mmCIF file of C-alpha atoms in Angstrom:
data_model
loop_
_atom_site.group_PDB
_atom_site.id
_atom_site.type_symbol
_atom_site.label_atom_id
_atom_site.label_comp_id
_atom_site.label_asym_id
_atom_site.label_seq_id
_atom_site.Cartn_x
_atom_site.Cartn_y
_atom_site.Cartn_z
ATOM 1 C CA MET Q 1 14.686 -33.206 -41.284
ATOM 2 C CA ILE Q 2 13.583 -36.757 -41.816
ATOM 3 C CA ARG Q 3 15.003 -38.647 -38.847
ATOM 4 C CA ILE Q 4 13.756 -42.168 -38.401
ATOM 5 C CA PRO Q 5 14.375 -44.117 -35.201
ATOM 6 C CA VAL Q 6 16.104 -47.380 -36.111
ATOM 7 C CA ARG Q 7 13.935 -49.260 -33.605
ATOM 8 C CA ASP Q 8 10.805 -48.108 -35.510
ATOM 9 C CA ILE Q 9 11.821 -49.971 -38.690
ATOM 10 C CA PRO Q 10 9.943 -53.301 -38.526
ATOM 11 C CA SER Q 11 11.150 -56.519 -40.150
ATOM 12 C CA GLY Q 12 8.850 -55.909 -43.135
ATOM 13 C CA GLY Q 13 10.240 -52.420 -43.650
ATOM 14 C CA LEU Q 14 8.848 -48.922 -43.200
ATOM 15 C CA ASP Q 15 7.249 -46.679 -45.835
ATOM 16 C CA ILE Q 16 7.643 -42.904 -45.682
ATOM 17 C CA ASP Q 17 5.454 -40.495 -47.686
ATOM 18 C CA GLN Q 18 5.991 -36.815 -46.840
ATOM 19 C CA SER Q 19 5.852 -33.419 -48.483
ATOM 20 C CA ILE Q 20 8.363 -31.041 -46.951
ATOM 21 C CA PRO Q 21 9.887 -27.658 -47.780
ATOM 22 C CA LYS Q 22 13.484 -27.731 -49.006
ATOM 23 C CA GLU Q 23 14.526 -26.010 -45.772
ATOM 24 C CA GLY Q 24 13.220 -29.083 -43.960
ATOM 25 C CA ILE Q 25 16.276 -30.977 -45.197
ATOM 26 C CA GLY Q 26 18.643 -28.030 -44.948
ATOM 27 C CA LEU Q 27 18.659 -26.880 -48.596
ATOM 28 C CA SER Q 28 19.118 -23.188 -49.317
ATOM 29 C CA ASP Q 29 18.356 -21.131 -52.444
ATOM 30 C CA GLU Q 30 22.107 -20.801 -53.077
ATOM 31 C CA GLU Q 31 22.495 -24.584 -53.297
ATOM 32 C CA VAL Q 32 19.488 -25.618 -55.395
ATOM 33 C CA ASP Q 33 16.457 -23.737 -56.724
ATOM 34 C CA ILE Q 34 13.464 -25.852 -55.714
ATOM 35 C CA ARG Q 35 10.148 -24.096 -56.290
ATOM 36 C CA SER Q 36 7.752 -26.535 -54.649
ATOM 37 C CA LEU Q 37 7.513 -28.843 -51.711
ATOM 38 C CA LEU Q 38 9.687 -31.929 -51.951
ATOM 39 C CA ASN Q 39 7.513 -35.021 -52.234
ATOM 40 C CA VAL Q 40 9.527 -37.781 -50.573
ATOM 41 C CA LYS Q 41 8.573 -41.436 -50.751
ATOM 42 C CA ALA Q 42 10.899 -44.033 -49.308
ATOM 43 C CA HIS Q 43 10.932 -47.643 -48.262
ATOM 44 C CA LEU Q 44 13.387 -48.388 -45.457
ATOM 45 C CA ARG Q 45 14.407 -51.885 -44.528
ATOM 46 C CA ARG Q 46 16.951 -53.426 -42.215
ATOM 47 C CA GLN Q 47 19.365 -55.855 -43.765
ATOM 48 C CA ASP Q 48 22.226 -57.316 -41.762
ATOM 49 C CA ASN Q 49 24.076 -54.343 -40.277
ATOM 50 C CA PHE Q 50 22.499 -51.756 -42.605
ATOM 51 C CA VAL Q 51 19.374 -49.713 -43.131
ATOM 52 C CA ILE Q 52 18.659 -49.432 -46.853
ATOM 53 C CA ALA Q 53 16.377 -46.658 -48.092
ATOM 54 C CA ASP Q 54 14.954 -46.834 -51.615
ATOM 55 C CA THR Q 55 14.018 -43.186 -52.027
ATOM 56 C CA HIS Q 56 11.981 -41.341 -54.655
ATOM 57 C CA ILE Q 57 11.605 -37.561 -54.718
ATOM 58 C CA LYS Q 58 9.542 -35.248 -56.900
ATOM 59 C CA ALA Q 59 9.839 -31.460 -57.010
ATOM 60 C CA ASP Q 60 9.728 -28.414 -59.276
ATOM 61 C CA PHE Q 61 13.348 -27.418 -59.958
ATOM 62 C CA GLY Q 62 14.328 -23.990 -61.265
ATOM 63 C CA TYR Q 63 17.300 -23.292 -63.509
ATOM 64 C CA LEU Q 64 18.931 -20.494 -65.495
ATOM 65 C CA CYS Q 65 19.935 -21.234 -69.071
ATOM 66 C CA ALA Q 66 23.732 -21.174 -69.233
ATOM 67 C CA ARG Q 67 23.674 -19.329 -72.584
ATOM 68 C CA CYS Q 68 20.775 -16.842 -72.516
ATOM 69 C CA LEU Q 69 20.098 -16.619 -68.746
ATOM 70 C CA GLU Q 70 16.343 -17.278 -69.180
ATOM 71 C CA GLU Q 71 14.621 -18.913 -66.223
ATOM 72 C CA LEU Q 72 13.478 -22.500 -66.656
ATOM 73 C CA SER Q 73 11.284 -24.704 -64.522
ATOM 74 C CA SER Q 74 11.092 -28.474 -64.623
ATOM 75 C CA VAL Q 75 9.123 -30.945 -62.506
ATOM 76 C CA GLU Q 76 11.578 -33.762 -61.939
ATOM 77 C CA GLU Q 77 11.531 -37.139 -60.294
ATOM 78 C CA ARG Q 78 14.739 -38.594 -58.922
ATOM 79 C CA THR Q 79 15.476 -41.956 -57.332
ATOM 80 C CA TYR Q 80 18.231 -42.633 -54.813
ATOM 81 C CA LYS Q 81 19.352 -45.739 -52.977
ATOM 82 C CA ILE Q 82 20.784 -44.737 -49.624
ATOM 83 C CA ASP Q 83 22.587 -47.094 -47.252
ATOM 84 C CA PHE Q 84 23.239 -46.475 -43.574
ATOM 85 C CA GLU Q 85 25.741 -48.679 -41.793
ATOM 86 C CA LEU Q 86 24.464 -49.321 -38.292
ATOM 87 C CA ASN Q 87 26.558 -49.210 -35.177
ATOM 88 C CA PRO Q 88 25.478 -50.198 -31.638
ATOM 89 C CA THR Q 89 24.967 -46.582 -30.497
ATOM 90 C CA MET Q 90 22.983 -45.438 -33.543
ATOM 91 C CA GLU Q 91 19.431 -44.486 -32.603
ATOM 92 C CA TYR Q 92 18.337 -42.647 -35.779
ATOM 93 C CA VAL Q 93 19.028 -42.518 -39.492
ATOM 94 C CA ASP Q 94 18.812 -39.029 -41.020
ATOM 95 C CA LEU Q 95 17.248 -39.553 -44.420
ATOM 96 C CA GLY Q 96 16.842 -35.789 -44.925
ATOM 97 C CA GLU Q 97 20.575 -35.075 -44.843
ATOM 98 C CA GLU Q 98 21.312 -37.881 -47.290
ATOM 99 C CA ILE Q 99 18.590 -36.652 -49.684
ATOM 100 C CA ARG Q 100 20.027 -33.116 -49.428
ATOM 101 C CA GLN Q 101 23.475 -34.348 -50.425
ATOM 102 C CA GLU Q 102 22.106 -36.482 -53.272
ATOM 103 C CA ILE Q 103 20.092 -33.558 -54.682
ATOM 104 C CA ILE Q 104 23.122 -31.263 -54.623
ATOM 105 C CA MET Q 105 25.405 -33.855 -56.212
ATOM 106 C CA SER Q 106 22.919 -34.871 -58.930
ATOM 107 C CA ASN Q 107 21.904 -31.330 -59.877
ATOM 108 C CA PRO Q 108 23.278 -30.417 -63.320
ATOM 109 C CA ALA Q 109 26.054 -27.812 -63.411
ATOM 110 C CA LYS Q 110 24.894 -26.469 -66.772
ATOM 111 C CA VAL Q 111 21.363 -26.342 -68.224
ATOM 112 C CA LEU Q 112 20.291 -25.030 -71.631
ATOM 113 C CA CYS Q 113 16.781 -23.877 -72.524
ATOM 114 C CA SER Q 114 17.236 -25.719 -75.847
ATOM 115 C CA LYS Q 115 20.044 -27.309 -77.829
ATOM 116 C CA SER Q 116 19.739 -24.507 -80.365
ATOM 117 C CA CYS Q 117 19.935 -21.666 -77.806
ATOM 118 C CA LYS Q 118 21.790 -18.715 -79.384
ATOM 119 C CA GLY Q 119 22.705 -17.100 -76.082
ATOM 120 C CA ILE Q 120 23.241 -13.410 -75.490
ATOM 121 C CA CYS Q 121 25.425 -10.964 -77.385
ATOM 122 C CA PRO Q 122 28.554 -10.292 -75.323
ATOM 123 C CA LYS Q 123 28.584 -6.648 -76.483
ATOM 124 C CA CYS Q 124 24.996 -5.396 -76.297
ATOM 125 C CA GLY Q 125 23.440 -8.099 -74.106
ATOM 126 C CA ALA Q 126 20.583 -8.906 -76.495
ATOM 127 C CA ASN Q 127 18.970 -12.307 -76.046
ATOM 128 C CA LEU Q 128 19.601 -13.652 -79.552
ATOM 129 C CA ASN Q 129 16.702 -16.097 -79.228
ATOM 130 C CA LYS Q 130 14.247 -13.209 -78.994
ATOM 131 C CA GLU Q 131 15.799 -10.273 -80.820
ATOM 132 C CA LYS Q 132 18.500 -9.306 -83.267
ATOM 133 C CA CYS Q 133 21.799 -7.980 -82.039
ATOM 134 C CA LYS Q 134 21.871 -4.218 -81.505
ATOM 135 C CA CYS Q 135 25.590 -3.927 -82.223
ATOM 136 C CA THR Q 136 26.639 -1.977 -85.300
ATOM 137 C CA SER Q 137 29.562 -4.233 -86.211
#
């Protein structure tokens, strides 16, 4: 959780630099495979009736190839601009929840280990990138 009190954001803005586990922003293994701490850097500023957070994250993401089911790992950096509309009763902005949602929404639905991935044989299950098919037909 990265909750920032609105009153703690000075006129010049506030810089955040934290390394947190994915559970710290409510991410589970079922949602996204993150294999390292999330490095979160953000600059928050107040503008009119908003808090604007220019956010940069870096983490080691894990994937399964959609064709051959091999595990992949990729250190990725992602940038998000997050806006919070302020209301008179708002004491905090929850940057962690917004980052969680952005990570889920920007995570690719399908990843390939390479453009030329041959996949697996639907009959014998051989990974055609590593071995020949064991089927007789």
